Coordinates of N, CA and C in Angstrom, one line a residue:
X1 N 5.4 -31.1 3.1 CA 5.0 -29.7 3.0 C 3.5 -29.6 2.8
X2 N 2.9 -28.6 3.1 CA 1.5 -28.3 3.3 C 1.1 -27.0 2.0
X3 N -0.1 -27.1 1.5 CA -0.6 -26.4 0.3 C -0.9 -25.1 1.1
X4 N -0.6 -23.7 0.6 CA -1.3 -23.0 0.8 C -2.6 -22.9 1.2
X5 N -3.5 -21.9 2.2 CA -5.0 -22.2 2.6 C -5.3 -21.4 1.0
X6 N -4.8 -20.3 0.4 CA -5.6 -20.1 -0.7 C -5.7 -20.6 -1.8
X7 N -5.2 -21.9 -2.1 CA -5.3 -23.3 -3.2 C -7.1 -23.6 -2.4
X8 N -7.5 -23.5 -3.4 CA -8.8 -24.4 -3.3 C -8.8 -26.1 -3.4
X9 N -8.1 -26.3 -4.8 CA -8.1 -27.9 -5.3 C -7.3 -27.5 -6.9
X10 N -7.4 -28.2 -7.5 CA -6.8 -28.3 -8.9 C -8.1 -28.6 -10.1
X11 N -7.7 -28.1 -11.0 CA -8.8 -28.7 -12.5 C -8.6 -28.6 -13.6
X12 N -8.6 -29.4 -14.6 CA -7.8 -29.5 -15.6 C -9.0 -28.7 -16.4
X13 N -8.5 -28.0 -17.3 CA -8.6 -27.1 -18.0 C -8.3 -27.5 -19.7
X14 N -8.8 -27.3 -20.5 CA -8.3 -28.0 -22.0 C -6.8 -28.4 -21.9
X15 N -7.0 -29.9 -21.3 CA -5.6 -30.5 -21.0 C -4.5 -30.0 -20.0
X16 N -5.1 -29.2 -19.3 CA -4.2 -28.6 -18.4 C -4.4 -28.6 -16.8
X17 N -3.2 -29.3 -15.9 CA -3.8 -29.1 -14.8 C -3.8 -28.2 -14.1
X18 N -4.3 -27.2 -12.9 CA -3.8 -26.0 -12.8 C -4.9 -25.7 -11.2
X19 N -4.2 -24.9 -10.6 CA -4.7 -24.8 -9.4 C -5.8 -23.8 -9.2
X20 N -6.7 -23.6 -8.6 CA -7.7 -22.9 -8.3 C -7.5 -22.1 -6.8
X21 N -7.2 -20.8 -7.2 CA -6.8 -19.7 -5.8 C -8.3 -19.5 -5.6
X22 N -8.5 -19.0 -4.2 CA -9.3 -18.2 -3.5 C -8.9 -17.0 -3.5
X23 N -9.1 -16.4 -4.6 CA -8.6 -14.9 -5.0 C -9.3 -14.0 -3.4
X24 N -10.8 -13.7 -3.3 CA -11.0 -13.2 -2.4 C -10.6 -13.3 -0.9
X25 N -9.9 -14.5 -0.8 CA -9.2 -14.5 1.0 C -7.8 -14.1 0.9
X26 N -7.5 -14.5 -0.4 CA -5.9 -14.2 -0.6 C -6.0 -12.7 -0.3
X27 N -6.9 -12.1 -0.5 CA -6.8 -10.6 -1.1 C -7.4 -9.8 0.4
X28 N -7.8 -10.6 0.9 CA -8.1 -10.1 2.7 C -9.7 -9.7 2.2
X29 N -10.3 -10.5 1.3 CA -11.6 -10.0 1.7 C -12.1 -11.5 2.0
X30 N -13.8 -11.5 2.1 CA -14.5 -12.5 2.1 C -14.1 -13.6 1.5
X31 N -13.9 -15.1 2.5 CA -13.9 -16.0 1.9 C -14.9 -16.6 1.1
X32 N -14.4 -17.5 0.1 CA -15.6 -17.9 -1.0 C -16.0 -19.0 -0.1
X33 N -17.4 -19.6 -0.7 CA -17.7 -20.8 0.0 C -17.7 -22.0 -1.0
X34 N -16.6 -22.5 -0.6 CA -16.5 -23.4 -2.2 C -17.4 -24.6 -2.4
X35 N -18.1 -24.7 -3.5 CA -19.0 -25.2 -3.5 C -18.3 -26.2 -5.0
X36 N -18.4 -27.1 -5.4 CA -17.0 -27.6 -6.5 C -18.3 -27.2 -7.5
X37 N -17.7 -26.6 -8.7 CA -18.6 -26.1 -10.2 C -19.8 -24.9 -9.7
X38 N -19.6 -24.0 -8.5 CA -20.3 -23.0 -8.5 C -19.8 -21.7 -8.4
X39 N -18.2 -21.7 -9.0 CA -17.9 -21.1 -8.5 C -17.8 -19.7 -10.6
X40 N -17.1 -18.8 -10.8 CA -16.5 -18.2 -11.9 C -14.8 -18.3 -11.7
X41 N -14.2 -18.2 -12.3 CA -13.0 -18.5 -13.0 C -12.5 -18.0 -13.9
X42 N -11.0 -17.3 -13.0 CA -10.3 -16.3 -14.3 C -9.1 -17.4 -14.6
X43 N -8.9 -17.7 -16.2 CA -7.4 -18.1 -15.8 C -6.1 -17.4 -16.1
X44 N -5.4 -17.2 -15.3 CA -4.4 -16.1 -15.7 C -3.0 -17.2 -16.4
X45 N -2.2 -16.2 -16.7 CA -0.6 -16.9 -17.0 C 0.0 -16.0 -16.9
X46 N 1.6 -16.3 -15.9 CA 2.5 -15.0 -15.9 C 3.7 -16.5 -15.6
X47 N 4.5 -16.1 -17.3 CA 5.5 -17.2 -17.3 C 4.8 -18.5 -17.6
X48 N 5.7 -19.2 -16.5 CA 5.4 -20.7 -16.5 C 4.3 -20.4 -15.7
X49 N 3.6 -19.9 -14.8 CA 2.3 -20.3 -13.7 C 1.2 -19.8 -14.1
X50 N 0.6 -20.9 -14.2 CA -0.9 -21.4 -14.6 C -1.8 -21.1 -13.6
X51 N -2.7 -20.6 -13.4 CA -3.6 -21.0 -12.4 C -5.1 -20.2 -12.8
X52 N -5.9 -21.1 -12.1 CA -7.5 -20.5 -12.4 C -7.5 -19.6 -10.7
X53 N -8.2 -18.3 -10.7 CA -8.6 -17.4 -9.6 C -10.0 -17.5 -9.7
X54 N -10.3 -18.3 -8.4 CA -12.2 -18.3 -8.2 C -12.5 -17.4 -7.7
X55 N -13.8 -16.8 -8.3 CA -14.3 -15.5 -7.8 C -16.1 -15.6 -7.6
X56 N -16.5 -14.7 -7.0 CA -17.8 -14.4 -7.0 C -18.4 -14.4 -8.0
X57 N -18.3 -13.4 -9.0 CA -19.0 -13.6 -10.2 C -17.9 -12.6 -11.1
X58 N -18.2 -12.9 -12.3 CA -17.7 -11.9 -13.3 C -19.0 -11.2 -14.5
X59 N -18.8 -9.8 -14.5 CA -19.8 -8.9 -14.7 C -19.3 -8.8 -16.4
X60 N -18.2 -9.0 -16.8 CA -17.6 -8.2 -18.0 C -16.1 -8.4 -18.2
X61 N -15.9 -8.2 -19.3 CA -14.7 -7.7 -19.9 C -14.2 -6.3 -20.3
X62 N -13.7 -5.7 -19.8 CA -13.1 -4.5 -20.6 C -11.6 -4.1 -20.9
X63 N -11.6 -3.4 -21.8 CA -10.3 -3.3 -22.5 C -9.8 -1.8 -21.8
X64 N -8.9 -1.8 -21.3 CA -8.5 -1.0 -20.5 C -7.3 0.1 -21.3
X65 N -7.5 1.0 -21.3 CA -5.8 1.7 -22.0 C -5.0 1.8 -20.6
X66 N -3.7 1.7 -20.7 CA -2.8 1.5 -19.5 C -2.7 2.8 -19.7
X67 N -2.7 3.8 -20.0 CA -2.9 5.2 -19.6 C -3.7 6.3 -18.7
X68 N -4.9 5.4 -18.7 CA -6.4 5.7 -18.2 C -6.2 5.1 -16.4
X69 N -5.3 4.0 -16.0 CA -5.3 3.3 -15.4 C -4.9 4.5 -14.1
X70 N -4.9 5.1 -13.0 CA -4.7 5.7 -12.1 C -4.7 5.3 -10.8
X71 N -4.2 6.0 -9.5 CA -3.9 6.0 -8.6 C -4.7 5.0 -8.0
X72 N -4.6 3.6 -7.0 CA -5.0 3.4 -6.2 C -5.8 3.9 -5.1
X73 N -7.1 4.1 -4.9 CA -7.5 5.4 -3.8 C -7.0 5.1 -2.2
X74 N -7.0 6.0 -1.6 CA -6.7 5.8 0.3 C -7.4 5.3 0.7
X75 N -8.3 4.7 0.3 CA -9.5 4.2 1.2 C -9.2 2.7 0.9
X76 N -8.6 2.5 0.4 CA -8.9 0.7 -0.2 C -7.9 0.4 1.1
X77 N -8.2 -1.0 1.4 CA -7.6 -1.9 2.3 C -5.9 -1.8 2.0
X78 N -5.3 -2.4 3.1 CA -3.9 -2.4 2.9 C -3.0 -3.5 2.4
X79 N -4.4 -5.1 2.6 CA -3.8 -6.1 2.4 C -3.9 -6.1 0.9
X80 N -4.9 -5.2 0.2 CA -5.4 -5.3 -1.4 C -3.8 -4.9 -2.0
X81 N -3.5 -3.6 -1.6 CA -3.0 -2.4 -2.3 C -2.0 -3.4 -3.3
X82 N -1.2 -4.4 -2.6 CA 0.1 -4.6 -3.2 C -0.2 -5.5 -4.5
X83 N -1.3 -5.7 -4.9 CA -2.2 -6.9 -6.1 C -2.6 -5.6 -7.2
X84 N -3.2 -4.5 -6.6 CA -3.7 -3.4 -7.7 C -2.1 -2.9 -8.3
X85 N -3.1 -2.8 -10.0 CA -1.8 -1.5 -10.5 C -2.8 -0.4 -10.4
X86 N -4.0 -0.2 -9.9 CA -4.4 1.3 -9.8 C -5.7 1.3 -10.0
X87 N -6.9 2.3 -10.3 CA -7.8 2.2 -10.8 C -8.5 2.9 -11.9
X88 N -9.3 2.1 -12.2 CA -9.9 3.6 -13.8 C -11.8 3.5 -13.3
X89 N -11.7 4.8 -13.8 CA -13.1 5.4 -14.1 C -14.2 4.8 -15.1
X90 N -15.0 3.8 -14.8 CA -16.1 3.2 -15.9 C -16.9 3.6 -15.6
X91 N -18.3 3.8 -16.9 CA -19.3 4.4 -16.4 C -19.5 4.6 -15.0
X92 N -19.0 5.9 -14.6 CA -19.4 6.9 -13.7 C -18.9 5.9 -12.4
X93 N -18.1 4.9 -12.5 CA -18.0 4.0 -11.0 C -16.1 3.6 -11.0
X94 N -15.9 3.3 -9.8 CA -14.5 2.8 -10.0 C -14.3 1.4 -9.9
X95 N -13.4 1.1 -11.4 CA -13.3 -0.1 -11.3 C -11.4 -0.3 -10.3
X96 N -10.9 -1.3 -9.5 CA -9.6 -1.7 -9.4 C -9.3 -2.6 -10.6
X97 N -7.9 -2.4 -10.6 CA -7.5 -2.8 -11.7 C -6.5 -4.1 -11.4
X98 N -6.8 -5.0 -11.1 CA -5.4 -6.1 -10.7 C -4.6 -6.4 -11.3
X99 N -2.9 -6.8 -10.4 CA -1.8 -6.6 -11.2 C -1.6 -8.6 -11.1
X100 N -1.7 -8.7 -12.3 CA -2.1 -10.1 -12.9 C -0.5 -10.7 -11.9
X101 N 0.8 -9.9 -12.7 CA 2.1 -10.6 -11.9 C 2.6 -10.8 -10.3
X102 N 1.9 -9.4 -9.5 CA 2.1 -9.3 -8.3 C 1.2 -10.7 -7.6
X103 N 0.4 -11.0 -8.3 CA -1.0 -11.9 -7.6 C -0.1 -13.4 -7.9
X104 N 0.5 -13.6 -9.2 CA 1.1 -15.3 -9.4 C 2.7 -15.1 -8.6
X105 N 3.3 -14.0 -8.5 CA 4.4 -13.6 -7.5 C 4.2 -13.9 -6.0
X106 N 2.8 -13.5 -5.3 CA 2.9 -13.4 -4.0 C 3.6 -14.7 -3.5
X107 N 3.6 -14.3 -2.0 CA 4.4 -15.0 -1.4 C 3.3 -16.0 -0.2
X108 N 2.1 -15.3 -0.6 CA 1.4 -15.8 0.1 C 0.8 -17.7 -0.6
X109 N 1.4 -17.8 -1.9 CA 1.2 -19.1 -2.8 C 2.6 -19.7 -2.2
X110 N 3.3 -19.8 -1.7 CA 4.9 -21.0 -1.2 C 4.0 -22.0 -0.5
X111 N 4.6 -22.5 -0.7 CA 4.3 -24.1 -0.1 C 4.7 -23.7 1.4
X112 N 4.4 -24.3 2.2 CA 5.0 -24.4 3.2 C 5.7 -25.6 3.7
X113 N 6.7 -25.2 4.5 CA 7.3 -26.7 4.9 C 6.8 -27.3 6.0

């Protein structure tokens, strides 16, 4: 069986080994250019699956109320839509809001045979 194209490689993490997605191709935008240690790194957990999501850069943290969280807009891509739970309003800009379980769910991570 063959690794998904959006596995980058693997990296242990405080004792942990765990795969490195290409969040941005998974997600139908720009591929990253992987460069090994140039990249930012979220690491999520939903359940048992571990994994680090390489990104472009990360700007911040923010603490979000699940209340505030709103509609996905019409304009966003189609391949995005099914990863967002919606978007919220930060200073005067829209952030998307990613749905941490739909992203370690997809089906786009199976192994192939």
């Amino acid at each position: 069986s063959t690794v998904s194209p959006y596995m980058l490689g693997l990296i242990n993490r405080r004792g942990k080994v765990m795969w490195v997605l290409d969040l941005s191709q998974m997600l139908g935008l720009k591929c990253m250019e992987f460069i090994p240690r140039n990249y930012s790194a979220l690491v999520i957990k939903v359940g048992t699956f571990l994994s680090a999501l390489a990104v472009h850069q990360i700007d911040g943290i923010s603490r979000i109320d699940k209340n505030t969280i709103g509609m996905v807009p019409n304009y966003i891509s189609a391949t995005l839509v099914p990863y967002l739970e919606g978007c919220v309003l930060q200073d005067k800009s829209v952030s998307l809001v990613l749905d941490i379980e739909a992203i370690a769910h997809s089906s786009l991570l199976q192994l192939n045979p």
